[in-house]
Amino acid sequence: MAAAQMLEGRVAIVTGGGGEIGSAIARRFATEGAAVLVADISADKAAATVSAIESNGGNAHPLALDVTRAEQCEQAVAEAVERFGKLTTLANVAATVTPQGTVETLSYDDWRSAFNVNLDGMFWMCKFAVPEMRKAGGGAIVNIASSHGHIGMPRRPAYCSSKAAVLQFTKCLAIDFGADNIRANSISPGAIDTLRAALQRFKSREEANATKGPAYLVGRTGKTEEIAAGAAFLASEEAAFMTGTDMLIDGGYMAFKGTTTNPV
Ligand SMILES: NC(=O)c1ccc[n+]([C@@H]2O[C@H](COP(=O)([O-])OP(=O)(O)OC[C@H]3O[C@@H](n4cnc5c(N)ncnc54)[C@H](O)[C@@H]3O)[C@@H](O)[C@H]2O)c1
């Protein structure tokens, strides 16, 4: 007998769905039976994710979307409903790369850009998604935060502050829409083996993984599929009693941060 699919009959939007973690989430959602609108500011990257889903027998459609543009977010929700009949699931994954710098050296534009994409993008997507989820009888929102929303990091005030705000925003969503059967949770990944994480401070993924891995209780950095597994769980009925909370998927990093002699 085939294993039951966790997201059978669901319709999802994944923003940042062309990125490494967003693609893994979109692919896992599709594997679990959801129809997925894969939205990314890069149309090419969204299309690549959709190709991967389709070649695996899944149902997906690509969309070029800038989450900082309210009208594009409204259109994305309308597109999902028109194409797939409803909207039940939203994974907000899109985030921008912010240059490193302190409040003294960062430009105001860089500061604003972190909030415009990482936080305001979620605001716009949720604003338009919630009414459709209500019409569908309920839904699940999964916001990608970061372990750096829990702890500060040197020279990353914009990123850390925007991700801390995501944690609080998610709780408020859960409170405001619990009665509509809409759950909202966040995921805080630790360092995941991605180009984005590597190139912040290292020359290659290999160098990043070799340096950061030993600082994790499991002895390595995380895999995109491990974030996708958490997202699929939170989006599914398996997590029906979870809302307004944050899931740390961080290899135990937050459990011992501060006691290591190799804090990376
Ligand atoms: N990689 C890690 O180690 C790590 C750790 C903690 C949290 N995260 C978070 O996970 C998420 C995904 O990170 P990733 O490593 O896959 O990065 P990534 O750069 O591969 O993916 C981010 C995606 O967002 C898209 N994007 C950027 N601006 C956008 C906009 N305005 N509108 C729509 N799409 C936009 C990019 O084109 C890209 O495809 C981010 O929210 C990031 O903050 C990542």
PDB file of C-alpha atoms and ligand atoms in Angstrom:
ATOM      1  CA  MET A   1       0.000   0.000   0.000  1.00  0.00           C
ATOM      2  CA  ALA A   2       1.353   3.458  -0.939  1.00  0.00           C
ATOM      3  CA  ALA A   3       2.239   5.727   1.995  1.00  0.00           C
ATOM      4  CA  ALA A   4      -0.364   8.427   2.693  1.00  0.00           C
ATOM      5  CA  GLN A   5       0.640  11.863   1.465  1.00  0.00           C
ATOM      6  CA  MET A   6       0.757  14.512   4.181  1.00  0.00           C
ATOM      7  CA  LEU A   7      -0.502  17.350   1.993  1.00  0.00           C
ATOM      8  CA  GLU A   8      -2.933  15.624  -0.327  1.00  0.00           C
ATOM      9  CA  GLY A   9      -5.525  18.073  -1.662  1.00  0.00           C
ATOM     10  CA  ARG A  10      -3.615  21.144  -0.462  1.00  0.00           C
ATOM     11  CA  VAL A  11      -2.726  24.156  -2.573  1.00  0.00           C
ATOM     12  CA  ALA A  12       0.465  25.943  -1.559  1.00  0.00           C
ATOM     13  CA  ILE A  13       2.426  29.044  -2.429  1.00  0.00           C
ATOM     14  CA  VAL A  14       6.135  28.967  -1.678  1.00  0.00           C
ATOM     15  CA  THR A  15       7.861  32.348  -1.921  1.00  0.00           C
ATOM     16  CA  GLY A  16      11.584  32.229  -2.580  1.00  0.00           C
ATOM     17  CA  GLY A  17      10.703  28.882  -4.161  1.00  0.00           C
ATOM     18  CA  GLY A  18      13.625  29.143  -6.555  1.00  0.00           C
ATOM     19  CA  GLY A  19      16.170  29.361  -3.726  1.00  0.00           C
ATOM     20  CA  GLU A  20      17.855  26.377  -2.154  1.00  0.00           C
ATOM     21  CA  ILE A  21      15.624  25.976   0.902  1.00  0.00           C
ATOM     22  CA  GLY A  22      12.499  27.258  -0.907  1.00  0.00           C
ATOM     23  CA  SER A  23      13.018  24.757  -3.711  1.00  0.00           C
ATOM     24  CA  ALA A  24      13.436  21.911  -1.231  1.00  0.00           C
ATOM     25  CA  ILE A  25      10.200  22.967   0.506  1.00  0.00           C
ATOM     26  CA  ALA A  26       8.279  23.287  -2.778  1.00  0.00           C
ATOM     27  CA  ARG A  27       9.550  19.877  -3.930  1.00  0.00           C
ATOM     28  CA  ARG A  28       8.639  18.233  -0.615  1.00  0.00           C
ATOM     29  CA  PHE A  29       5.179  19.845  -0.589  1.00  0.00           C
ATOM     30  CA  ALA A  30       4.589  18.479  -4.110  1.00  0.00           C
ATOM     31  CA  THR A  31       5.860  15.030  -3.142  1.00  0.00           C
ATOM     32  CA  GLU A  32       3.362  15.118  -0.278  1.00  0.00           C
ATOM     33  CA  GLY A  33       0.518  15.751  -2.733  1.00  0.00           C
ATOM     34  CA  ALA A  34       0.127  19.558  -2.754  1.00  0.00           C
ATOM     35  CA  ALA A  35      -0.270  21.623  -5.908  1.00  0.00           C
ATOM     36  CA  VAL A  36       2.403  24.306  -5.600  1.00  0.00           C
ATOM     37  CA  LEU A  37       2.739  27.816  -6.969  1.00  0.00           C
ATOM     38  CA  VAL A  38       6.495  28.348  -6.947  1.00  0.00           C
ATOM     39  CA  ALA A  39       7.106  32.087  -6.655  1.00  0.00           C
ATOM     40  CA  ASP A  40      10.465  33.812  -6.799  1.00  0.00           C
ATOM     41  CA  ILE A  41      11.872  37.143  -7.904  1.00  0.00           C
ATOM     42  CA  SER A  42      13.951  35.076 -10.315  1.00  0.00           C
ATOM     43  CA  ALA A  43      11.614  33.600 -12.929  1.00  0.00           C
ATOM     44  CA  ASP A  44      14.380  31.237 -14.074  1.00  0.00           C
ATOM     45  CA  LYS A  45      14.908  29.818 -10.591  1.00  0.00           C
ATOM     46  CA  ALA A  46      11.151  29.359 -10.079  1.00  0.00           C
ATOM     47  CA  ALA A  47      10.959  27.553 -13.425  1.00  0.00           C
ATOM     48  CA  ALA A  48      13.851  25.258 -12.452  1.00  0.00           C
ATOM     49  CA  THR A  49      12.035  24.209  -9.274  1.00  0.00           C
ATOM     50  CA  VAL A  50       8.852  23.554 -11.233  1.00  0.00           C
ATOM     51  CA  SER A  51      10.774  21.410 -13.748  1.00  0.00           C
ATOM     52  CA  ALA A  52      12.172  19.344 -10.897  1.00  0.00           C
ATOM     53  CA  ILE A  53       8.682  18.892  -9.441  1.00  0.00           C
ATOM     54  CA  GLU A  54       7.130  17.979 -12.784  1.00  0.00           C
ATOM     55  CA  SER A  55       9.862  15.505 -13.642  1.00  0.00           C
ATOM     56  CA  ASN A  56       8.970  13.787 -10.363  1.00  0.00           C
ATOM     57  CA  GLY A  57       5.271  13.636 -11.338  1.00  0.00           C
ATOM     58  CA  GLY A  58       4.183  16.605  -9.191  1.00  0.00           C
ATOM     59  CA  ASN A  59       1.846  19.505  -9.906  1.00  0.00           C
ATOM     60  CA  ALA A  60       3.386  23.012  -9.860  1.00  0.00           C
ATOM     61  CA  HIS A  61       3.448  26.314 -11.666  1.00  0.00           C
ATOM     62  CA  PRO A  62       6.149  29.014 -11.664  1.00  0.00           C
ATOM     63  CA  LEU A  63       5.550  32.693 -10.979  1.00  0.00           C
ATOM     64  CA  ALA A  64       7.866  35.719 -11.049  1.00  0.00           C
ATOM     65  CA  LEU A  65       7.086  37.538  -7.799  1.00  0.00           C
ATOM     66  CA  ASP A  66       8.725  40.353  -5.884  1.00  0.00           C
ATOM     67  CA  VAL A  67       7.339  40.016  -2.345  1.00  0.00           C
ATOM     68  CA  THR A  68       8.012  43.690  -1.641  1.00  0.00           C
ATOM     69  CA  ARG A  69       5.305  44.599  -4.185  1.00  0.00           C
ATOM     70  CA  ALA A  70       1.834  44.407  -2.663  1.00  0.00           C
ATOM     71  CA  GLU A  71       0.039  44.166  -5.998  1.00  0.00           C
ATOM     72  CA  GLN A  72       2.245  41.268  -7.083  1.00  0.00           C
ATOM     73  CA  CYS A  73       1.525  39.419  -3.828  1.00  0.00           C
ATOM     74  CA  GLU A  74      -2.210  39.920  -4.345  1.00  0.00           C
ATOM     75  CA  GLN A  75      -1.835  38.627  -7.888  1.00  0.00           C
ATOM     76  CA  ALA A  76       0.125  35.583  -6.708  1.00  0.00           C
ATOM     77  CA  VAL A  77      -2.689  34.581  -4.361  1.00  0.00           C
ATOM     78  CA  ALA A  78      -5.256  35.143  -7.121  1.00  0.00           C
ATOM     79  CA  GLU A  79      -3.157  33.053  -9.513  1.00  0.00           C
ATOM     80  CA  ALA A  80      -2.965  30.128  -7.077  1.00  0.00           C
ATOM     81  CA  VAL A  81      -6.736  30.181  -6.539  1.00  0.00           C
ATOM     82  CA  GLU A  82      -7.521  30.544 -10.238  1.00  0.00           C
ATOM     83  CA  ARG A  83      -5.129  27.790 -11.279  1.00  0.00           C
ATOM     84  CA  PHE A  84      -5.628  25.290  -8.463  1.00  0.00           C
ATOM     85  CA  GLY A  85      -9.075  26.210  -7.069  1.00  0.00           C
ATOM     86  CA  LYS A  86      -8.181  27.387  -3.542  1.00  0.00           C
ATOM     87  CA  LEU A  87      -5.312  28.287  -1.215  1.00  0.00           C
ATOM     88  CA  THR A  88      -4.591  26.338   1.959  1.00  0.00           C
ATOM     89  CA  THR A  89      -0.860  26.646   2.549  1.00  0.00           C
ATOM     90  CA  LEU A  90       1.734  29.419   2.471  1.00  0.00           C
ATOM     91  CA  ALA A  91       5.464  29.056   3.009  1.00  0.00           C
ATOM     92  CA  ASN A  92       7.187  32.430   3.245  1.00  0.00           C
ATOM     93  CA  VAL A  93      10.813  31.651   2.434  1.00  0.00           C
ATOM     94  CA  ALA A  94      12.041  34.642   0.391  1.00  0.00           C
ATOM     95  CA  ALA A  95      14.795  36.681   1.996  1.00  0.00           C
ATOM     96  CA  THR A  96      17.384  39.053   0.700  1.00  0.00           C
ATOM     97  CA  VAL A  97      21.118  38.931   1.289  1.00  0.00           C
ATOM     98  CA  THR A  98      22.147  41.916   3.402  1.00  0.00           C
ATOM     99  CA  PRO A  99      25.746  43.134   3.349  1.00  0.00           C
ATOM    100  CA  GLN A 100      27.606  42.733   6.611  1.00  0.00           C
ATOM    101  CA  GLY A 101      28.077  45.885   8.654  1.00  0.00           C
ATOM    102  CA  THR A 102      27.278  47.592  11.921  1.00  0.00           C
ATOM    103  CA  VAL A 103      24.726  50.340  12.389  1.00  0.00           C
ATOM    104  CA  GLU A 104      27.620  52.732  11.723  1.00  0.00           C
ATOM    105  CA  THR A 105      28.591  51.274   8.396  1.00  0.00           C
ATOM    106  CA  LEU A 106      25.358  49.816   6.968  1.00  0.00           C
ATOM    107  CA  SER A 107      23.431  52.082   4.650  1.00  0.00           C
ATOM    108  CA  TYR A 108      19.819  52.853   5.468  1.00  0.00           C
ATOM    109  CA  ASP A 109      18.861  51.284   2.123  1.00  0.00           C
ATOM    110  CA  ASP A 110      20.468  47.996   3.159  1.00  0.00           C
ATOM    111  CA  TRP A 111      18.669  48.126   6.504  1.00  0.00           C
ATOM    112  CA  ARG A 112      15.323  48.840   4.813  1.00  0.00           C
ATOM    113  CA  SER A 113      15.857  46.186   2.173  1.00  0.00           C
ATOM    114  CA  ALA A 114      16.266  43.477   4.840  1.00  0.00           C
ATOM    115  CA  PHE A 115      12.944  44.454   6.402  1.00  0.00           C
ATOM    116  CA  ASN A 116      11.167  45.062   3.082  1.00  0.00           C
ATOM    117  CA  VAL A 117      11.872  41.544   1.838  1.00  0.00           C
ATOM    118  CA  ASN A 118      12.260  39.438   4.992  1.00  0.00           C
ATOM    119  CA  LEU A 119       9.352  40.890   6.990  1.00  0.00           C
ATOM    120  CA  ASP A 120       7.143  43.129   4.859  1.00  0.00           C
ATOM    121  CA  GLY A 121       7.070  40.426   2.172  1.00  0.00           C
ATOM    122  CA  MET A 122       5.444  38.104   4.719  1.00  0.00           C
ATOM    123  CA  PHE A 123       2.992  40.855   5.700  1.00  0.00           C
ATOM    124  CA  TRP A 124       1.826  41.267   2.100  1.00  0.00           C
ATOM    125  CA  MET A 125       1.592  37.562   1.373  1.00  0.00           C
ATOM    126  CA  CYS A 126      -0.367  36.883   4.573  1.00  0.00           C
ATOM    127  CA  LYS A 127      -2.654  39.877   4.016  1.00  0.00           C
ATOM    128  CA  PHE A 128      -3.893  38.379   0.748  1.00  0.00           C
ATOM    129  CA  ALA A 129      -3.587  34.688   1.640  1.00  0.00           C
ATOM    130  CA  VAL A 130      -5.598  34.754   4.887  1.00  0.00           C
ATOM    131  CA  PRO A 131      -9.002  35.569   3.279  1.00  0.00           C
ATOM    132  CA  GLU A 132      -8.546  32.723   0.801  1.00  0.00           C
ATOM    133  CA  MET A 133      -7.536  30.293   3.556  1.00  0.00           C
ATOM    134  CA  ARG A 134     -10.623  31.314   5.487  1.00  0.00           C
ATOM    135  CA  LYS A 135     -12.757  30.576   2.402  1.00  0.00           C
ATOM    136  CA  ALA A 136     -11.028  27.178   2.132  1.00  0.00           C
ATOM    137  CA  GLY A 137     -12.023  26.379   5.724  1.00  0.00           C
ATOM    138  CA  GLY A 138      -8.566  26.923   7.181  1.00  0.00           C
ATOM    139  CA  GLY A 139      -4.902  26.777   6.353  1.00  0.00           C
ATOM    140  CA  ALA A 140      -1.324  26.717   7.499  1.00  0.00           C
ATOM    141  CA  ILE A 141       1.369  29.384   7.264  1.00  0.00           C
ATOM    142  CA  VAL A 142       5.034  28.487   7.664  1.00  0.00           C
ATOM    143  CA  ASN A 143       7.406  31.425   7.971  1.00  0.00           C
ATOM    144  CA  ILE A 144      11.138  30.841   7.639  1.00  0.00           C
ATOM    145  CA  ALA A 145      12.941  32.755  10.389  1.00  0.00           C
ATOM    146  CA  SER A 146      16.490  31.877  11.537  1.00  0.00           C
ATOM    147  CA  SER A 147      18.498  30.918  14.585  1.00  0.00           C
ATOM    148  CA  HIS A 148      19.830  34.448  14.066  1.00  0.00           C
ATOM    149  CA  GLY A 149      16.387  35.705  15.015  1.00  0.00           C
ATOM    150  CA  HIS A 150      17.053  34.212  18.463  1.00  0.00           C
ATOM    151  CA  ILE A 151      20.673  35.273  18.933  1.00  0.00           C
ATOM    152  CA  GLY A 152      22.612  38.246  17.657  1.00  0.00           C
ATOM    153  CA  MET A 153      25.575  37.952  15.309  1.00  0.00           C
ATOM    154  CA  PRO A 154      28.398  40.419  14.747  1.00  0.00           C
ATOM    155  CA  ARG A 155      27.834  42.830  11.856  1.00  0.00           C
ATOM    156  CA  ARG A 156      24.369  41.472  11.011  1.00  0.00           C
ATOM    157  CA  PRO A 157      21.916  43.819  12.774  1.00  0.00           C
ATOM    158  CA  ALA A 158      19.501  44.104   9.845  1.00  0.00           C
ATOM    159  CA  TYR A 159      19.226  40.372   9.166  1.00  0.00           C
ATOM    160  CA  CYS A 160      19.035  39.376  12.844  1.00  0.00           C
ATOM    161  CA  SER A 161      16.464  42.051  13.666  1.00  0.00           C
ATOM    162  CA  SER A 162      14.275  41.205  10.671  1.00  0.00           C
ATOM    163  CA  LYS A 163      14.312  37.503  11.585  1.00  0.00           C
ATOM    164  CA  ALA A 164      13.518  38.233  15.251  1.00  0.00           C
ATOM    165  CA  ALA A 165      10.514  40.197  13.989  1.00  0.00           C
ATOM    166  CA  VAL A 166       9.396  37.175  11.964  1.00  0.00           C
ATOM    167  CA  LEU A 167       9.132  35.142  15.187  1.00  0.00           C
ATOM    168  CA  GLN A 168       6.846  37.726  16.767  1.00  0.00           C
ATOM    169  CA  PHE A 169       4.836  38.323  13.579  1.00  0.00           C
ATOM    170  CA  THR A 170       4.157  34.590  13.391  1.00  0.00           C
ATOM    171  CA  LYS A 171       2.820  34.449  16.945  1.00  0.00           C
ATOM    172  CA  CYS A 172       0.478  37.352  16.198  1.00  0.00           C
ATOM    173  CA  LEU A 173      -0.806  35.637  13.041  1.00  0.00           C
ATOM    174  CA  ALA A 174      -1.564  32.532  15.084  1.00  0.00           C
ATOM    175  CA  ILE A 175      -3.457  34.569  17.661  1.00  0.00           C
ATOM    176  CA  ASP A 176      -5.461  36.612  15.175  1.00  0.00           C
ATOM    177  CA  PHE A 177      -6.523  33.735  12.922  1.00  0.00           C
ATOM    178  CA  GLY A 178      -6.721  30.725  15.220  1.00  0.00           C
ATOM    179  CA  ALA A 179     -10.502  31.002  15.236  1.00  0.00           C
ATOM    180  CA  ASP A 180     -10.443  30.716  11.431  1.00  0.00           C
ATOM    181  CA  ASN A 181      -8.632  27.391  11.665  1.00  0.00           C
ATOM    182  CA  ILE A 182      -5.502  29.031  10.258  1.00  0.00           C
ATOM    183  CA  ARG A 183      -2.308  27.944  11.987  1.00  0.00           C
ATOM    184  CA  ALA A 184       0.952  29.912  11.775  1.00  0.00           C
ATOM    185  CA  ASN A 185       4.368  28.658  12.815  1.00  0.00           C
ATOM    186  CA  SER A 186       7.935  29.571  12.044  1.00  0.00           C
ATOM    187  CA  ILE A 187      11.056  27.526  11.452  1.00  0.00           C
ATOM    188  CA  SER A 188      14.447  28.739  12.602  1.00  0.00           C
ATOM    189  CA  PRO A 189      17.156  26.961  10.645  1.00  0.00           C
ATOM    190  CA  GLY A 190      20.725  26.858  11.878  1.00  0.00           C
ATOM    191  CA  ALA A 191      23.480  26.945   9.257  1.00  0.00           C
ATOM    192  CA  ILE A 192      22.264  25.007   6.239  1.00  0.00           C
ATOM    193  CA  ASP A 193      24.555  23.796   3.485  1.00  0.00           C
ATOM    194  CA  THR A 194      23.667  26.477   0.931  1.00  0.00           C
ATOM    195  CA  LEU A 195      25.617  28.892  -1.204  1.00  0.00           C
ATOM    196  CA  ARG A 196      23.928  31.817   0.472  1.00  0.00           C
ATOM    197  CA  ALA A 197      25.086  30.798   3.947  1.00  0.00           C
ATOM    198  CA  ALA A 198      28.572  29.857   2.757  1.00  0.00           C
ATOM    199  CA  LEU A 199      29.376  33.024   0.867  1.00  0.00           C
ATOM    200  CA  GLN A 200      28.425  35.317   3.735  1.00  0.00           C
ATOM    201  CA  ARG A 201      31.762  34.611   5.375  1.00  0.00           C
ATOM    202  CA  PHE A 202      33.591  31.864   3.467  1.00  0.00           C
ATOM    203  CA  LYS A 203      34.974  31.255  -0.005  1.00  0.00           C
ATOM    204  CA  SER A 204      33.107  28.016  -0.663  1.00  0.00           C
ATOM    205  CA  ARG A 205      30.474  25.655   0.708  1.00  0.00           C
ATOM    206  CA  GLU A 206      33.234  23.179   1.578  1.00  0.00           C
ATOM    207  CA  GLU A 207      35.100  25.733   3.677  1.00  0.00           C
ATOM    208  CA  ALA A 208      31.867  26.862   5.373  1.00  0.00           C
ATOM    209  CA  ASN A 209      30.805  23.324   6.214  1.00  0.00           C
ATOM    210  CA  ALA A 210      34.258  22.350   7.495  1.00  0.00           C
ATOM    211  CA  THR A 211      34.407  25.416   9.758  1.00  0.00           C
ATOM    212  CA  LYS A 212      30.831  25.512  10.999  1.00  0.00           C
ATOM    213  CA  GLY A 213      30.058  21.794  11.174  1.00  0.00           C
ATOM    214  CA  PRO A 214      32.053  21.075  14.362  1.00  0.00           C
ATOM    215  CA  ALA A 215      30.152  23.828  16.209  1.00  0.00           C
ATOM    216  CA  TYR A 216      26.931  21.807  15.883  1.00  0.00           C
ATOM    217  CA  LEU A 217      25.957  19.031  18.279  1.00  0.00           C
ATOM    218  CA  VAL A 218      25.355  16.725  15.323  1.00  0.00           C
ATOM    219  CA  GLY A 219      28.802  17.593  13.940  1.00  0.00           C
ATOM    220  CA  ARG A 220      27.701  19.058  10.622  1.00  0.00           C
ATOM    221  CA  THR A 221      25.665  21.794   9.004  1.00  0.00           C
ATOM    222  CA  GLY A 222      22.065  21.114   8.003  1.00  0.00           C
ATOM    223  CA  LYS A 223      20.556  19.991   4.722  1.00  0.00           C
ATOM    224  CA  THR A 224      17.833  21.844   2.832  1.00  0.00           C
ATOM    225  CA  GLU A 225      15.737  18.656   2.911  1.00  0.00           C
ATOM    226  CA  GLU A 226      15.787  18.784   6.718  1.00  0.00           C
ATOM    227  CA  ILE A 227      14.119  22.205   6.667  1.00  0.00           C
ATOM    228  CA  ALA A 228      11.649  20.968   4.055  1.00  0.00           C
ATOM    229  CA  ALA A 229      10.717  18.021   6.291  1.00  0.00           C
ATOM    230  CA  GLY A 230       9.869  20.425   9.123  1.00  0.00           C
ATOM    231  CA  ALA A 231       7.868  22.663   6.798  1.00  0.00           C
ATOM    232  CA  ALA A 232       5.832  19.741   5.442  1.00  0.00           C
ATOM    233  CA  PHE A 233       5.102  18.582   8.975  1.00  0.00           C
ATOM    234  CA  LEU A 234       3.994  22.046  10.136  1.00  0.00           C
ATOM    235  CA  ALA A 235       1.827  22.469   7.031  1.00  0.00           C
ATOM    236  CA  SER A 236       0.111  19.115   7.580  1.00  0.00           C
ATOM    237  CA  GLU A 237      -2.584  17.798   9.898  1.00  0.00           C
ATOM    238  CA  GLU A 238       0.163  16.024  11.821  1.00  0.00           C
ATOM    239  CA  ALA A 239       0.832  19.450  13.358  1.00  0.00           C
ATOM    240  CA  ALA A 240      -2.842  20.280  13.996  1.00  0.00           C
ATOM    241  CA  PHE A 241      -2.085  21.120  17.650  1.00  0.00           C
ATOM    242  CA  MET A 242       0.868  23.387  16.802  1.00  0.00           C
ATOM    243  CA  THR A 243       0.387  27.068  16.213  1.00  0.00           C
ATOM    244  CA  GLY A 244       2.151  30.247  17.242  1.00  0.00           C
ATOM    245  CA  THR A 245       5.409  28.456  17.856  1.00  0.00           C
ATOM    246  CA  ASP A 246       8.894  28.234  16.392  1.00  0.00           C
ATOM    247  CA  MET A 247      10.621  25.048  15.337  1.00  0.00           C
ATOM    248  CA  LEU A 248      14.393  25.201  15.705  1.00  0.00           C
ATOM    249  CA  ILE A 249      16.017  22.936  13.121  1.00  0.00           C
ATOM    250  CA  ASP A 250      19.564  23.740  14.048  1.00  0.00           C
ATOM    251  CA  GLY A 251      21.540  20.621  14.891  1.00  0.00           C
ATOM    252  CA  GLY A 252      21.429  21.568  18.562  1.00  0.00           C
ATOM    253  CA  TYR A 253      23.256  24.862  18.059  1.00  0.00           C
ATOM    254  CA  MET A 254      20.945  26.945  20.227  1.00  0.00           C
ATOM    255  CA  ALA A 255      21.156  24.382  23.026  1.00  0.00           C
ATOM    256  CA  PHE A 256      24.811  25.077  23.707  1.00  0.00           C
ATOM    257  CA  LYS A 257      25.646  28.402  22.091  1.00  0.00           C
ATOM    258  CA  GLY A 258      27.816  30.346  24.524  1.00  0.00           C
ATOM    259  CA  THR A 259      29.656  27.353  25.978  1.00  0.00           C
ATOM    260  CA  THR A 260      31.614  26.357  22.909  1.00  0.00           C
ATOM    261  CA  THR A 261      35.168  27.544  22.444  1.00  0.00           C
ATOM    262  CA  ASN A 262      34.558  27.610  18.692  1.00  0.00           C
ATOM    263  CA  PRO A 263      31.563  29.912  18.259  1.00  0.00           C
ATOM    264  CA  VAL A 264      30.888  30.336  14.551  1.00  0.00           C
TER     265      VAL A 264
HETATM  266  N1  LIG B   1      20.902  29.007   4.317  1.00  0.00           N
HETATM  267  C1  LIG B   1      20.927  29.070   5.624  1.00  0.00           C
HETATM  268  O1  LIG B   1      21.865  28.619   6.302  1.00  0.00           O
HETATM  269  C2  LIG B   1      19.798  29.719   6.368  1.00  0.00           C
HETATM  270  C3  LIG B   1      19.831  29.745   7.778  1.00  0.00           C
HETATM  271  C4  LIG B   1      18.775  30.335   8.455  1.00  0.00           C
HETATM  272  C5  LIG B   1      17.699  30.878   7.757  1.00  0.00           C
HETATM  273  N2  LIG B   1      17.711  30.836   6.388  1.00  0.00           N
HETATM  274  C6  LIG B   1      16.560  31.404   5.690  1.00  0.00           C
HETATM  275  O2  LIG B   1      16.053  30.451   4.775  1.00  0.00           O
HETATM  276  C7  LIG B   1      15.452  31.134   3.659  1.00  0.00           C
HETATM  277  C8  LIG B   1      16.015  30.613   2.362  1.00  0.00           C
HETATM  278  O3  LIG B   1      17.411  30.764   2.339  1.00  0.00           O
HETATM  279  P1  LIG B   1      18.332  30.055   1.233  1.00  0.00           P
HETATM  280  O4  LIG B   1      19.584  29.673   1.918  1.00  0.00           O
HETATM  281  O5  LIG B   1      17.567  29.047   0.489  1.00  0.00           O
HETATM  282  O6  LIG B   1      18.679  31.312   0.314  1.00  0.00           O
HETATM  283  P2  LIG B   1      18.513  31.551  -1.255  1.00  0.00           P
HETATM  284  O7  LIG B   1      19.199  32.842  -1.520  1.00  0.00           O
HETATM  285  O8  LIG B   1      18.947  30.334  -1.996  1.00  0.00           O
HETATM  286  O9  LIG B   1      16.939  31.704  -1.417  1.00  0.00           O
HETATM  287  C9  LIG B   1      16.261  32.920  -1.235  1.00  0.00           C
HETATM  288  C10 LIG B   1      15.342  33.095  -2.426  1.00  0.00           C
HETATM  289  O10 LIG B   1      14.564  34.268  -2.230  1.00  0.00           O
HETATM  290  C11 LIG B   1      14.456  34.925  -3.489  1.00  0.00           C
HETATM  291  N3  LIG B   1      14.150  36.338  -3.264  1.00  0.00           N
HETATM  292  C12 LIG B   1      14.986  37.317  -2.856  1.00  0.00           C
HETATM  293  N4  LIG B   1      14.348  38.492  -2.818  1.00  0.00           N
HETATM  294  C13 LIG B   1      13.059  38.225  -3.202  1.00  0.00           C
HETATM  295  C14 LIG B   1      11.910  39.036  -3.377  1.00  0.00           C
HETATM  296  N5  LIG B   1      11.947  40.366  -3.148  1.00  0.00           N
HETATM  297  N6  LIG B   1      10.761  38.442  -3.780  1.00  0.00           N
HETATM  298  C15 LIG B   1      10.718  37.115  -4.018  1.00  0.00           C
HETATM  299  N7  LIG B   1      11.778  36.301  -3.910  1.00  0.00           N
HETATM  300  C16 LIG B   1      12.932  36.863  -3.489  1.00  0.00           C
HETATM  301  C17 LIG B   1      15.802  34.712  -4.149  1.00  0.00           C
HETATM  302  O11 LIG B   1      15.741  34.888  -5.572  1.00  0.00           O
HETATM  303  C18 LIG B   1      16.123  33.282  -3.749  1.00  0.00           C
HETATM  304  O12 LIG B   1      15.681  32.361  -4.715  1.00  0.00           O
HETATM  305  C19 LIG B   1      15.689  32.616   3.924  1.00  0.00           C
HETATM  306  O13 LIG B   1      14.552  33.158   4.558  1.00  0.00           O
HETATM  307  C20 LIG B   1      16.864  32.630   4.862  1.00  0.00           C
HETATM  308  O14 LIG B   1      16.919  33.791   5.646  1.00  0.00           O
HETATM  309  C21 LIG B   1      18.717  30.274   5.679  1.00  0.00           C
END
